[in-house]
mmCIF file of C-alpha atoms (C1' of nucleotides) in Angstrom:
data_model
loop_
_atom_site.group_PDB
_atom_site.id
_atom_site.type_symbol
_atom_site.label_atom_id
_atom_site.label_comp_id
_atom_site.label_asym_id
_atom_site.label_seq_id
_atom_site.Cartn_x
_atom_site.Cartn_y
_atom_site.Cartn_z
ATOM 1 C CA MET A 1 0.000 0.000 0.000
ATOM 2 C CA PRO A 2 1.472 3.330 -1.016
ATOM 3 C CA ARG A 3 0.979 6.708 0.613
ATOM 4 C CA ARG A 4 2.172 5.767 4.029
ATOM 5 C CA TYR A 5 3.413 8.411 6.355
ATOM 6 C CA ASP A 6 1.305 11.226 5.089
ATOM 7 C CA PRO A 7 2.710 14.294 6.845
ATOM 8 C CA ASP A 8 -0.527 16.314 6.965
ATOM 9 C CA ARG A 9 -3.095 13.609 6.953
ATOM 10 C CA ARG A 10 -5.024 15.512 9.620
ATOM 11 C CA ARG A 11 -5.436 18.583 7.488
ATOM 12 C CA ARG A 12 -6.510 16.521 4.519
ATOM 13 C CA LEU A 13 -9.102 14.826 6.675
ATOM 14 C CA ILE A 14 -10.436 18.166 7.889
ATOM 15 C CA ASP A 15 -10.645 19.477 4.338
ATOM 16 C CA ALA A 16 -12.461 16.336 3.297
ATOM 17 C CA ALA A 17 -14.879 16.701 6.209
ATOM 18 C CA ILE A 18 -15.653 20.266 5.149
ATOM 19 C CA ARG A 19 -16.346 19.114 1.613
ATOM 20 C CA VAL A 20 -18.615 16.348 2.892
ATOM 21 C CA VAL A 21 -20.598 18.739 5.096
ATOM 22 C CA GLY A 22 -20.817 21.204 2.240
ATOM 23 C CA ARG A 23 -22.209 18.542 -0.056
ATOM 24 C CA ASP A 24 -24.392 16.403 2.216
ATOM 25 C CA GLY A 25 -24.744 18.435 5.376
ATOM 26 C CA ILE A 26 -23.831 17.378 8.873
ATOM 27 C CA ALA A 27 -26.341 14.556 8.556
ATOM 28 C CA GLY A 28 -24.083 13.043 5.905
ATOM 29 C CA LEU A 29 -20.917 13.347 7.955
ATOM 30 C CA SER A 30 -19.482 9.976 8.895
ATOM 31 C CA HIS A 31 -16.073 8.441 9.315
ATOM 32 C CA ARG A 32 -16.649 6.458 6.170
ATOM 33 C CA ALA A 33 -17.744 9.431 4.091
ATOM 34 C CA VAL A 34 -14.689 11.428 5.138
ATOM 35 C CA ALA A 35 -12.422 8.486 4.484
ATOM 36 C CA ALA A 36 -13.814 8.080 0.978
ATOM 37 C CA GLU A 37 -13.620 11.817 0.289
ATOM 38 C CA ALA A 38 -10.020 12.019 1.476
ATOM 39 C CA ASP A 39 -9.193 8.719 -0.218
ATOM 40 C CA VAL A 40 -7.810 7.116 2.906
ATOM 41 C CA PRO A 41 -8.855 3.893 4.627
ATOM 42 C CA LEU A 42 -11.565 3.976 7.247
ATOM 43 C CA GLY A 43 -9.207 3.197 10.102
ATOM 44 C CA SER A 44 -7.228 6.346 9.429
ATOM 45 C CA THR A 45 -10.135 8.685 10.194
ATOM 46 C CA THR A 46 -10.980 6.914 13.420
ATOM 47 C CA TYR A 47 -7.340 7.040 14.401
ATOM 48 C CA HIS A 48 -6.947 10.793 13.974
ATOM 49 C CA PHE A 49 -10.464 11.704 15.102
ATOM 50 C CA ALA A 50 -11.942 9.206 17.490
ATOM 51 C CA THR A 51 -15.240 11.080 17.579
ATOM 52 C CA LEU A 52 -17.165 12.820 14.845
ATOM 53 C CA GLU A 53 -17.435 15.768 17.206
ATOM 54 C CA GLU A 54 -13.658 16.147 17.189
ATOM 55 C CA LEU A 55 -13.831 16.335 13.436
ATOM 56 C CA MET A 56 -16.564 18.950 13.639
ATOM 57 C CA VAL A 57 -14.577 21.017 16.094
ATOM 58 C CA ALA A 58 -11.597 21.030 13.774
ATOM 59 C CA ALA A 59 -13.779 21.798 10.754
ATOM 60 C CA LEU A 60 -15.574 24.649 12.500
ATOM 61 C CA ARG A 61 -12.311 26.156 13.658
ATOM 62 C CA GLN A 62 -10.852 26.120 10.163
ATOM 63 C CA SER A 63 -14.103 27.426 8.743
ATOM 64 C CA ASN A 64 -14.033 30.313 11.201
ATOM 65 C CA GLU A 65 -10.510 31.193 10.129
ATOM 66 C CA ASN A 66 -11.608 31.404 6.507
ATOM 67 C CA PHE A 67 -14.607 33.516 7.419
ATOM 68 C CA GLY A 68 -12.521 35.814 9.598
ATOM 69 C CA ARG A 69 -9.969 36.346 6.867
ATOM 70 C CA VAL A 70 -12.635 37.444 4.402
ATOM 71 C CA LEU A 71 -14.250 39.730 6.961
ATOM 72 C CA ALA A 72 -10.923 41.326 7.791
ATOM 73 C CA GLU A 73 -10.280 42.023 4.129
ATOM 74 C CA ARG A 74 -13.600 43.733 3.674
ATOM 75 C CA LEU A 75 -13.262 45.751 6.851
ATOM 76 C CA PRO A 76 -10.011 47.704 6.751
ATOM 77 C CA LYS A 77 -9.103 49.331 10.016
ATOM 78 C CA ASP A 78 -8.492 52.674 8.399
ATOM 79 C CA GLY A 79 -11.795 52.684 6.593
ATOM 80 C CA GLN A 80 -13.459 56.002 7.124
ATOM 81 C CA GLY A 81 -16.489 55.055 5.061
ATOM 82 C CA ASP A 82 -19.900 54.057 6.312
ATOM 83 C CA LEU A 83 -19.500 51.014 8.557
ATOM 84 C CA ALA A 84 -23.117 49.961 8.089
ATOM 85 C CA ALA A 85 -22.737 50.097 4.324
ATOM 86 C CA ASP A 86 -19.527 48.077 4.470
ATOM 87 C CA LEU A 87 -21.171 45.363 6.560
ATOM 88 C CA ALA A 88 -24.289 45.251 4.424
ATOM 89 C CA GLY A 89 -22.027 44.975 1.389
ATOM 90 C CA ALA A 90 -20.056 42.113 2.894
ATOM 91 C CA LEU A 91 -23.297 40.294 3.636
ATOM 92 C CA GLY A 92 -24.366 40.904 0.063
ATOM 93 C CA VAL A 93 -21.220 39.291 -1.239
ATOM 94 C CA TRP A 94 -21.697 36.294 1.025
ATOM 95 C CA LEU A 95 -25.318 35.806 0.097
ATOM 96 C CA GLY A 96 -24.931 36.905 -3.475
ATOM 97 C CA GLY A 97 -23.838 34.050 -5.659
ATOM 98 C CA ASP A 98 -23.442 30.463 -4.576
ATOM 99 C CA ARG A 99 -24.741 30.095 -1.043
ATOM 100 C CA THR A 100 -23.081 26.730 -0.496
ATOM 101 C CA GLY A 101 -20.209 28.305 1.373
ATOM 102 C CA VAL A 102 -22.334 30.322 3.775
ATOM 103 C CA GLU A 103 -24.648 27.410 4.374
ATOM 104 C CA LEU A 104 -21.701 25.226 5.222
ATOM 105 C CA GLU A 105 -20.254 27.696 7.693
ATOM 106 C CA TYR A 106 -23.590 28.373 9.317
ATOM 107 C CA GLU A 107 -24.419 24.717 9.584
ATOM 108 C CA LEU A 108 -21.250 24.028 11.496
ATOM 109 C CA TYR A 109 -21.752 27.148 13.587
ATOM 110 C CA LEU A 110 -25.356 26.274 14.441
ATOM 111 C CA ALA A 111 -24.406 22.726 15.312
ATOM 112 C CA ALA A 112 -23.104 24.155 18.580
ATOM 113 C CA LEU A 113 -26.718 24.511 19.710
ATOM 114 C CA ARG A 114 -26.842 20.830 20.594
ATOM 115 C CA ARG A 115 -23.182 19.984 20.866
ATOM 116 C CA PRO A 116 -21.501 21.543 23.885
ATOM 117 C CA ALA A 117 -18.101 20.553 22.513
ATOM 118 C CA LEU A 118 -18.548 23.098 19.720
ATOM 119 C CA ARG A 119 -19.560 25.985 21.960
ATOM 120 C CA PRO A 120 -16.078 27.157 22.889
ATOM 121 C CA VAL A 121 -15.225 27.330 19.190
ATOM 122 C CA ALA A 122 -18.426 29.243 18.463
ATOM 123 C CA ALA A 123 -17.631 31.622 21.314
ATOM 124 C CA GLU A 124 -14.145 32.075 19.870
ATOM 125 C CA TRP A 125 -15.678 33.101 16.572
ATOM 126 C CA THR A 126 -17.991 35.705 18.056
ATOM 127 C CA GLU A 127 -15.134 37.144 20.073
ATOM 128 C CA ASP A 128 -12.811 37.343 17.092
ATOM 129 C CA ALA A 129 -15.504 38.843 14.903
ATOM 130 C CA THR A 130 -16.437 41.343 17.581
ATOM 131 C CA ALA A 131 -12.815 42.377 17.882
ATOM 132 C CA LEU A 132 -12.709 42.876 14.128
ATOM 133 C CA LEU A 133 -15.781 45.111 14.213
ATOM 134 C CA ALA A 134 -14.493 46.949 17.254
ATOM 135 C CA ARG A 135 -11.745 48.430 15.114
ATOM 136 C CA ARG A 136 -14.422 50.662 13.625
ATOM 137 C CA THR A 137 -16.725 51.233 16.597
ATOM 138 C CA ASP A 138 -17.026 50.545 20.307
ATOM 139 C CA PRO A 139 -17.149 46.930 21.563
ATOM 140 C CA VAL A 140 -20.767 47.052 22.748
ATOM 141 C CA THR A 141 -21.985 48.290 19.387
ATOM 142 C CA ALA A 142 -19.800 45.708 17.684
ATOM 143 C CA ARG A 143 -21.535 42.897 19.523
ATOM 144 C CA ALA A 144 -24.952 44.234 18.629
ATOM 145 C CA LEU A 145 -23.977 44.637 14.980
ATOM 146 C CA LEU A 146 -22.756 41.071 14.877
ATOM 147 C CA ALA A 147 -26.018 39.819 16.394
ATOM 148 C CA LEU A 148 -28.071 41.737 13.862
ATOM 149 C CA LEU A 149 -25.889 40.467 11.020
ATOM 150 C CA ASP A 150 -26.433 36.935 12.240
ATOM 151 C CA GLY A 151 -30.154 37.483 12.490
ATOM 152 C CA ILE A 152 -30.530 39.001 9.043
ATOM 153 C CA CYS A 153 -28.362 36.373 7.427
ATOM 154 C CA LEU A 154 -30.253 33.629 9.160
ATOM 155 C CA GLN A 155 -33.630 34.891 8.104
ATOM 156 C CA VAL A 156 -32.554 35.064 4.500
ATOM 157 C CA LEU A 157 -31.081 31.575 4.570
ATOM 158 C CA LEU A 158 -33.901 29.932 6.525
ATOM 159 C CA THR A 159 -36.798 31.413 4.640
ATOM 160 C CA GLY A 160 -35.122 31.142 1.269
ATOM 161 C CA GLY A 161 -35.867 34.787 0.676
ATOM 162 C CA SER A 162 -33.742 37.298 -1.173
ATOM 163 C CA TYR A 163 -31.316 39.692 0.452
ATOM 164 C CA ASP A 164 -32.205 43.384 0.583
ATOM 165 C CA GLU A 165 -28.917 45.195 1.036
ATOM 166 C CA GLU A 166 -30.394 48.644 1.471
ATOM 167 C CA TYR A 167 -32.730 47.410 4.192
ATOM 168 C CA ALA A 168 -29.826 45.757 5.972
ATOM 169 C CA ARG A 169 -27.728 48.902 5.740
ATOM 170 C CA ALA A 170 -30.479 51.017 7.228
ATOM 171 C CA ALA A 171 -31.090 48.609 10.090
ATOM 172 C CA LEU A 172 -27.380 48.301 10.864
ATOM 173 C CA ALA A 173 -26.995 52.080 10.751
ATOM 174 C CA ARG A 174 -29.583 52.452 13.488
ATOM 175 C CA LEU A 175 -27.408 50.442 15.839
ATOM 176 C CA ILE A 176 -24.443 52.748 15.396
ATOM 177 C CA PRO A 177 -24.646 55.606 17.874
ATOM 178 C CA MET B 1 -54.305 -5.649 19.586
ATOM 179 C CA PRO B 2 -56.184 -2.843 21.292
ATOM 180 C CA ARG B 3 -56.118 0.817 20.410
ATOM 181 C CA ARG B 4 -57.203 0.479 16.857
ATOM 182 C CA TYR B 5 -58.764 3.441 15.159
ATOM 183 C CA ASP B 6 -57.028 6.084 17.102
ATOM 184 C CA PRO B 7 -58.814 9.282 16.115
ATOM 185 C CA ASP B 8 -55.846 11.645 16.564
ATOM 186 C CA ARG B 9 -52.962 9.351 15.979
ATOM 187 C CA ARG B 10 -51.330 12.019 13.868
ATOM 188 C CA ARG B 11 -51.297 14.554 16.674
ATOM 189 C CA ARG B 12 -49.939 12.024 19.094
ATOM 190 C CA LEU B 13 -47.163 11.206 16.671
ATOM 191 C CA ILE B 14 -46.287 14.874 16.289
ATOM 192 C CA ASP B 15 -46.199 15.346 20.058
ATOM 193 C CA ALA B 16 -43.983 12.298 20.364
ATOM 194 C CA ALA B 17 -41.669 13.633 17.665
ATOM 195 C CA ILE B 18 -41.335 16.932 19.545
ATOM 196 C CA ARG B 19 -40.466 15.105 22.732
ATOM 197 C CA VAL B 20 -37.879 13.025 20.888
ATOM 198 C CA VAL B 21 -36.238 16.076 19.338
ATOM 199 C CA GLY B 22 -36.301 17.825 22.701
ATOM 200 C CA ARG B 23 -34.554 14.902 24.334
ATOM 201 C CA ASP B 24 -32.140 13.643 21.678
ATOM 202 C CA GLY B 25 -32.086 16.371 19.058
ATOM 203 C CA ILE B 26 -32.875 16.054 15.401
ATOM 204 C CA ALA B 27 -30.037 13.575 15.106
ATOM 205 C CA GLY B 28 -32.049 11.222 17.296
ATOM 206 C CA LEU B 29 -35.241 11.597 15.312
ATOM 207 C CA SER B 30 -36.247 8.360 13.596
ATOM 208 C CA HIS B 31 -39.432 6.550 12.769
ATOM 209 C CA ARG B 32 -38.579 3.987 15.388
ATOM 210 C CA ALA B 33 -37.869 6.499 18.130
ATOM 211 C CA VAL B 34 -41.154 8.290 17.486
ATOM 212 C CA ALA B 35 -43.036 5.005 17.396
ATOM 213 C CA ALA B 36 -41.580 3.980 20.740
ATOM 214 C CA GLU B 37 -42.234 7.395 22.286
ATOM 215 C CA ALA B 38 -45.844 7.413 21.092
ATOM 216 C CA ASP B 39 -46.246 3.730 21.955
ATOM 217 C CA VAL B 40 -47.415 2.742 18.510
ATOM 218 C CA PRO B 41 -45.987 0.160 16.125
ATOM 219 C CA LEU B 42 -43.325 1.185 13.649
ATOM 220 C CA GLY B 43 -45.580 0.801 10.641
ATOM 221 C CA SER B 44 -47.937 3.427 11.981
ATOM 222 C CA THR B 45 -45.354 6.226 11.837
ATOM 223 C CA THR B 46 -44.318 5.374 8.313
ATOM 224 C CA TYR B 47 -47.955 5.263 7.299
ATOM 225 C CA HIS B 48 -48.820 8.741 8.584
ATOM 226 C CA PHE B 49 -45.453 10.325 7.774
ATOM 227 C CA ALA B 50 -43.707 8.657 4.900
ATOM 228 C CA THR B 51 -40.678 10.906 5.331
ATOM 229 C CA LEU B 52 -38.968 12.213 8.426
ATOM 230 C CA GLU B 53 -39.126 15.625 6.813
ATOM 231 C CA GLU B 54 -42.917 15.506 6.840
ATOM 232 C CA LEU B 55 -42.728 14.846 10.545
ATOM 233 C CA MET B 56 -40.355 17.760 11.007
ATOM 234 C CA VAL B 57 -42.619 20.067 9.057
ATOM 235 C CA ALA B 58 -45.555 19.172 11.273
ATOM 236 C CA ALA B 59 -43.458 19.484 14.424
ATOM 237 C CA LEU B 60 -42.046 22.861 13.419
ATOM 238 C CA ARG B 61 -45.495 24.169 12.601
ATOM 239 C CA GLN B 62 -46.884 23.146 15.947
ATOM 240 C CA SER B 63 -43.807 24.472 17.710
ATOM 241 C CA ASN B 64 -44.284 27.820 15.997
ATOM 242 C CA GLU B 65 -47.865 27.981 17.190
ATOM 243 C CA ASN B 66 -46.760 27.480 20.769
ATOM 244 C CA PHE B 67 -44.058 30.099 20.436
ATOM 245 C CA GLY B 68 -46.436 32.563 18.826
ATOM 246 C CA ARG B 69 -48.992 32.120 21.568
ATOM 247 C CA VAL B 70 -46.451 32.920 24.258
ATOM 248 C CA LEU B 71 -45.153 35.918 22.332
ATOM 249 C CA ALA B 72 -48.676 37.265 21.853
ATOM 250 C CA GLU B 73 -49.345 36.995 25.571
ATOM 251 C CA ARG B 74 -46.245 38.935 26.466
ATOM 252 C CA LEU B 75 -46.876 41.589 23.857
ATOM 253 C CA PRO B 76 -50.338 43.040 24.381
ATOM 254 C CA LYS B 77 -51.492 45.245 21.566
ATOM 255 C CA ASP B 78 -52.476 48.052 23.884
ATOM 256 C CA GLY B 79 -49.177 48.007 25.705
ATOM 257 C CA GLN B 80 -47.958 51.552 26.032
ATOM 258 C CA GLY B 81 -44.800 50.476 27.861
ATOM 259 C CA ASP B 82 -41.295 50.266 26.467
ATOM 260 C CA LEU B 83 -41.358 47.833 23.563
ATOM 261 C CA ALA B 84 -37.630 47.146 23.814
ATOM 262 C CA ALA B 85 -37.991 46.325 27.505
ATOM 263 C CA ASP B 86 -40.913 44.018 26.821
ATOM 264 C CA LEU B 87 -38.971 42.112 24.169
ATOM 265 C CA ALA B 88 -35.843 41.887 26.277
ATOM 266 C CA GLY B 89 -38.011 40.628 29.115
ATOM 267 C CA ALA B 90 -39.630 37.970 26.948
ATOM 268 C CA LEU B 91 -36.209 36.808 25.856
ATOM 269 C CA GLY B 92 -35.167 36.693 29.485
ATOM 270 C CA VAL B 93 -38.076 34.417 30.306
ATOM 271 C CA TRP B 94 -37.253 32.142 27.407
ATOM 272 C CA LEU B 95 -33.575 31.912 28.245
ATOM 273 C CA GLY B 96 -34.041 32.073 31.968
ATOM 274 C CA GLY B 97 -34.804 28.658 33.404
ATOM 275 C CA ASP B 98 -34.734 25.415 31.494
ATOM 276 C CA ARG B 99 -33.441 26.067 28.005
ATOM 277 C CA THR B 100 -34.679 22.753 26.634
ATOM 278 C CA GLY B 101 -37.787 24.352 25.156
ATOM 279 C CA VAL B 102 -35.937 27.115 23.329
ATOM 280 C CA GLU B 103 -33.291 24.748 22.108
ATOM 281 C CA LEU B 104 -35.967 22.471 20.720
ATOM 282 C CA GLU B 105 -37.742 25.266 18.882
ATOM 283 C CA TYR B 106 -34.515 26.699 17.512
ATOM 284 C CA GLU B 107 -33.234 23.341 16.412
ATOM 285 C CA LEU B 108 -36.341 22.726 14.343
ATOM 286 C CA TYR B 109 -36.244 26.291 13.046
ATOM 287 C CA LEU B 110 -32.581 26.101 12.079
ATOM 288 C CA ALA B 111 -33.094 22.771 10.377
ATOM 289 C CA ALA B 112 -34.611 24.757 7.512
ATOM 290 C CA LEU B 113 -31.077 25.810 6.557
ATOM 291 C CA ARG B 114 -30.508 22.475 4.836
ATOM 292 C CA ARG B 115 -34.064 21.271 4.304
ATOM 293 C CA PRO B 116 -35.948 23.293 1.724
ATOM 294 C CA ALA B 117 -39.184 21.593 2.769
ATOM 295 C CA LEU B 118 -39.027 23.449 6.088
ATOM 296 C CA ARG B 119 -38.414 26.879 4.594
ATOM 297 C CA PRO B 120 -42.029 27.803 3.919
ATOM 298 C CA VAL B 121 -42.834 26.987 7.537
ATOM 299 C CA ALA B 122 -39.891 29.055 8.744
ATOM 300 C CA ALA B 123 -41.013 31.915 6.538
ATOM 301 C CA GLU B 124 -44.509 31.598 7.997
ATOM 302 C CA TRP B 125 -43.072 32.004 11.461
ATOM 303 C CA THR B 126 -41.096 35.146 10.675
ATOM 304 C CA GLU B 127 -44.156 36.662 9.020
ATOM 305 C CA ASP B 128 -46.428 35.856 11.911
ATOM 306 C CA ALA B 129 -43.922 37.106 14.447
ATOM 307 C CA THR B 130 -43.333 40.272 12.434
ATOM 308 C CA ALA B 131 -47.075 40.894 12.343
ATOM 309 C CA LEU B 132 -47.188 40.477 16.096
ATOM 310 C CA LEU B 133 -44.403 43.018 16.603
ATOM 311 C CA ALA B 134 -45.959 45.349 14.052
ATOM 312 C CA ARG B 135 -48.823 45.948 16.450
ATOM 313 C CA ARG B 136 -46.423 48.066 18.465
ATOM 314 C CA THR B 137 -44.254 49.590 15.752
ATOM 315 C CA ASP B 138 -43.919 49.845 11.997
ATOM 316 C CA PRO B 139 -43.373 46.681 9.908
ATOM 317 C CA VAL B 140 -39.825 47.534 8.861
ATOM 318 C CA THR B 141 -38.722 48.078 12.422
ATOM 319 C CA ALA B 142 -40.553 44.918 13.434
ATOM 320 C CA ARG B 143 -38.503 42.867 11.016
ATOM 321 C CA ALA B 144 -35.267 44.365 12.244
ATOM 322 C CA LEU B 145 -36.239 43.759 15.867
ATOM 323 C CA LEU B 146 -36.990 40.143 15.087
ATOM 324 C CA ALA B 147 -33.638 39.702 13.375
ATOM 325 C CA LEU B 148 -31.796 41.200 16.331
ATOM 326 C CA LEU B 149 -33.755 39.036 18.752
ATOM 327 C CA ASP B 150 -32.799 35.982 16.738
ATOM 328 C CA GLY B 151 -29.180 37.039 16.684
ATOM 329 C CA ILE B 152 -28.946 37.737 20.396
ATOM 330 C CA CYS B 153 -30.750 34.545 21.311
ATOM 331 C CA LEU B 154 -28.558 32.547 19.012
ATOM 332 C CA GLN B 155 -25.328 33.935 20.385
ATOM 333 C CA VAL B 156 -26.383 33.125 23.917
ATOM 334 C CA LEU B 157 -27.405 29.596 22.997
ATOM 335 C CA LEU B 158 -24.432 28.830 20.762
ATOM 336 C CA THR B 159 -21.709 30.171 22.987
ATOM 337 C CA GLY B 160 -23.294 28.885 26.160
ATOM 338 C CA GLY B 161 -22.996 32.354 27.636
ATOM 339 C CA SER B 162 -25.391 34.064 29.981
ATOM 340 C CA TYR B 163 -28.113 36.453 28.920
ATOM 341 C CA ASP B 164 -27.694 40.156 29.689
ATOM 342 C CA GLU B 165 -31.180 41.602 29.608
ATOM 343 C CA GLU B 166 -30.158 45.218 30.029
ATOM 344 C CA TYR B 167 -27.721 44.958 27.126
ATOM 345 C CA ALA B 168 -30.432 43.420 24.975
ATOM 346 C CA ARG B 169 -32.900 46.131 25.916
ATOM 347 C CA ALA B 170 -30.450 48.868 25.022
ATOM 348 C CA ALA B 171 -29.598 47.290 21.667
ATOM 349 C CA LEU B 172 -33.246 46.737 20.784
ATOM 350 C CA ALA B 173 -34.096 50.282 21.787
ATOM 351 C CA ARG B 174 -31.600 51.624 19.267
ATOM 352 C CA LEU B 175 -33.552 49.965 16.478
ATOM 353 C CA ILE B 176 -36.769 51.741 17.409
ATOM 354 C CA PRO B 177 -36.964 55.101 15.701
ATOM 355 C "C1'" DA C 1 -76.065 -6.112 4.290
ATOM 356 C "C1'" DT C 2 -72.096 -5.697 1.433
ATOM 357 C "C1'" DC C 3 -68.085 -3.971 -0.274
ATOM 358 C "C1'" DC C 4 -64.287 -0.885 -0.514
ATOM 359 C "C1'" DC C 5 -60.659 1.577 1.129
ATOM 360 C "C1'" DA C 6 -58.423 4.214 4.636
ATOM 361 C "C1'" DT C 7 -56.066 2.852 8.592
ATOM 362 C "C1'" DG C 8 -53.418 -0.228 11.592
ATOM 363 C "C1'" DT C 9 -49.910 -4.085 12.408
ATOM 364 C "C1'" DG C 10 -46.002 -7.235 12.188
ATOM 365 C "C1'" DT C 11 -41.893 -8.731 10.061
ATOM 366 C "C1'" DA C 12 -38.129 -8.993 7.167
ATOM 367 C "C1'" DC C 13 -34.292 -7.151 4.224
ATOM 368 C "C1'" DG C 14 -30.359 -4.714 2.933
ATOM 369 C "C1'" DA C 15 -27.551 -0.809 3.744
ATOM 370 C "C1'" DG C 16 -24.770 2.176 6.493
ATOM 371 C "C1'" DC C 17 -22.968 3.178 10.746
ATOM 372 C "C1'" DG C 18 -19.469 3.438 15.014
ATOM 373 C "C1'" DT C 19 -16.328 0.694 17.110
ATOM 374 C "C1'" DA C 20 -12.810 -2.514 18.081
ATOM 375 C "C1'" DC C 21 -8.811 -4.932 17.230
ATOM 376 C "C1'" DA C 22 -4.896 -7.376 15.206
ATOM 377 C "C1'" DC C 23 -1.303 -6.595 12.378
ATOM 378 C "C1'" DA C 24 2.091 -3.802 9.287
ATOM 379 C "C1'" DA C 25 5.389 -0.206 8.503
ATOM 380 C "C1'" DC C 26 8.399 3.279 9.621
ATOM 381 C "C1'" DG C 27 10.883 7.154 12.245
ATOM 382 C "C1'" DC C 28 13.313 8.163 16.477
ATOM 383 C "C1'" DT C 29 15.767 7.352 20.432
ATOM 384 C "C1'" DT C 30 19.300 4.849 22.458
ATOM 385 C "C1'" DA D 1 21.436 -1.788 14.835
ATOM 386 C "C1'" DA D 2 17.845 -2.612 17.916
ATOM 387 C "C1'" DG D 3 13.732 -1.615 20.106
ATOM 388 C "C1'" DC D 4 9.736 1.139 20.800
ATOM 389 C "C1'" DG D 5 5.997 3.970 20.074
ATOM 390 C "C1'" DT D 6 3.453 6.561 16.685
ATOM 391 C "C1'" DT D 7 0.998 6.137 12.528
ATOM 392 C "C1'" DG D 8 -1.340 3.436 8.951
ATOM 393 C "C1'" DT D 9 -4.350 -0.562 7.271
ATOM 394 C "C1'" DG D 10 -7.841 -4.169 6.761
ATOM 395 C "C1'" DT D 11 -11.637 -6.625 8.476
ATOM 396 C "C1'" DA D 12 -15.285 -8.015 11.199
ATOM 397 C "C1'" DC D 13 -19.194 -7.466 14.656
ATOM 398 C "C1'" DG D 14 -23.388 -5.775 16.265
ATOM 399 C "C1'" DC D 15 -26.549 -2.179 15.983
ATOM 400 C "C1'" DT D 16 -29.987 1.049 14.075
ATOM 401 C "C1'" DC D 17 -32.054 2.709 10.319
ATOM 402 C "C1'" DG D 18 -35.514 3.455 6.163
ATOM 403 C "C1'" DT D 19 -38.249 0.878 3.380
ATOM 404 C "C1'" DA D 20 -41.281 -2.476 1.627
ATOM 405 C "C1'" DC D 21 -44.890 -5.537 1.846
ATOM 406 C "C1'" DA D 22 -48.474 -8.849 3.175
ATOM 407 C "C1'" DC D 23 -52.071 -9.147 6.038
ATOM 408 C "C1'" DA D 24 -55.826 -7.566 9.545
ATOM 409 C "C1'" DT D 25 -59.670 -4.551 10.678
ATOM 410 C "C1'" DG D 26 -63.574 -1.846 10.811
ATOM 411 C "C1'" DG D 27 -66.106 2.692 9.308
ATOM 412 C "C1'" DG D 28 -68.814 4.479 5.895
ATOM 413 C "C1'" DA D 29 -70.747 4.655 1.338
ATOM 414 C "C1'" DT D 30 -73.978 2.135 -1.457
#
DNA sequence: ATCCCATGTGTACGAGCGTACACAACGCTT
DNA sequence: AAGCGTTGTGTACGCTCGTACACATGGGAT
């Protein structure tokens, strides 16, 4: 059997897990599915991640990093423009084209509702995101903005409705003192 | 075999499904689990609800009705008090004691993210709730308030943090023109 | 009274799952 | 170079699941 001693087998497994969740949702996440997606034997996934929750934790953490990087790009510290407009624009980009990515990230994020093991990672995300927003406003407002962003995004995704950027901008603007 | 011709077998199955989701989460929802919980044979659940999604749709709809009833009680039309305070208070009651109920309702609600069949029901809920809030403010503000409520509630539930009612009241108040 | 069909019941099948475990291979320490 | 522990591999067991299907039953239309 070739491919022994794979140096970053863990990372490849995490990437595969993210692809599986993106395609079939968390309901389709299994050791076997990840093994097939990463093209490794079943035993390898159970060795590196004894529990599916461990795999989810790792996937959510990596997913958060991706999300944070994009948010940081779209929210320069020295931006003197309208913060509400910037945020509404970022949301528009996320929800604009293919929603697979956002759905994936939200599904992992929301999984924390029933899986205490994921909660610290979810808390990490909100803290990091708040810190990012706090570069342009005070921390309390940042938290509120993040909550409203979550709520708006969620309503669009859950109801299958379309995203109204101008409405979002106006609502966000009201939160900024 | 006794108990033939059960007049409201459907309702009993839905109630059982809600109890199952409340106890074990959507991941634990199965025809067999519902059958055991409702004390009916397996074939009966598959007869009334061919798909688990059908069962979820029915459960979410009933769950929404419960939620809406509570919200209507705590939000009298003739209330001349502080709307933001009322909403923050309602959230406090929900998140105060046993969170099992809220977690159950949110889990079903959030399931719409990956299950298009649930989206119309989720959309129904946001419309009904918006209409309820619109008795005390304008429709646009009502929608924004609902989104912020969702966001705050979600952050508390996902991160496992505690609920700060005064913070919520202040944030909600900013949305009211 | 008779018949039909919605409703209820029991059982079986095949698939997918987590888990466990024995064994193989290889780097690292000594 | 020898031994050991980490990493990788293959297989098998027992469980739960959705689904299908044949049969039972009784209410309601005729």
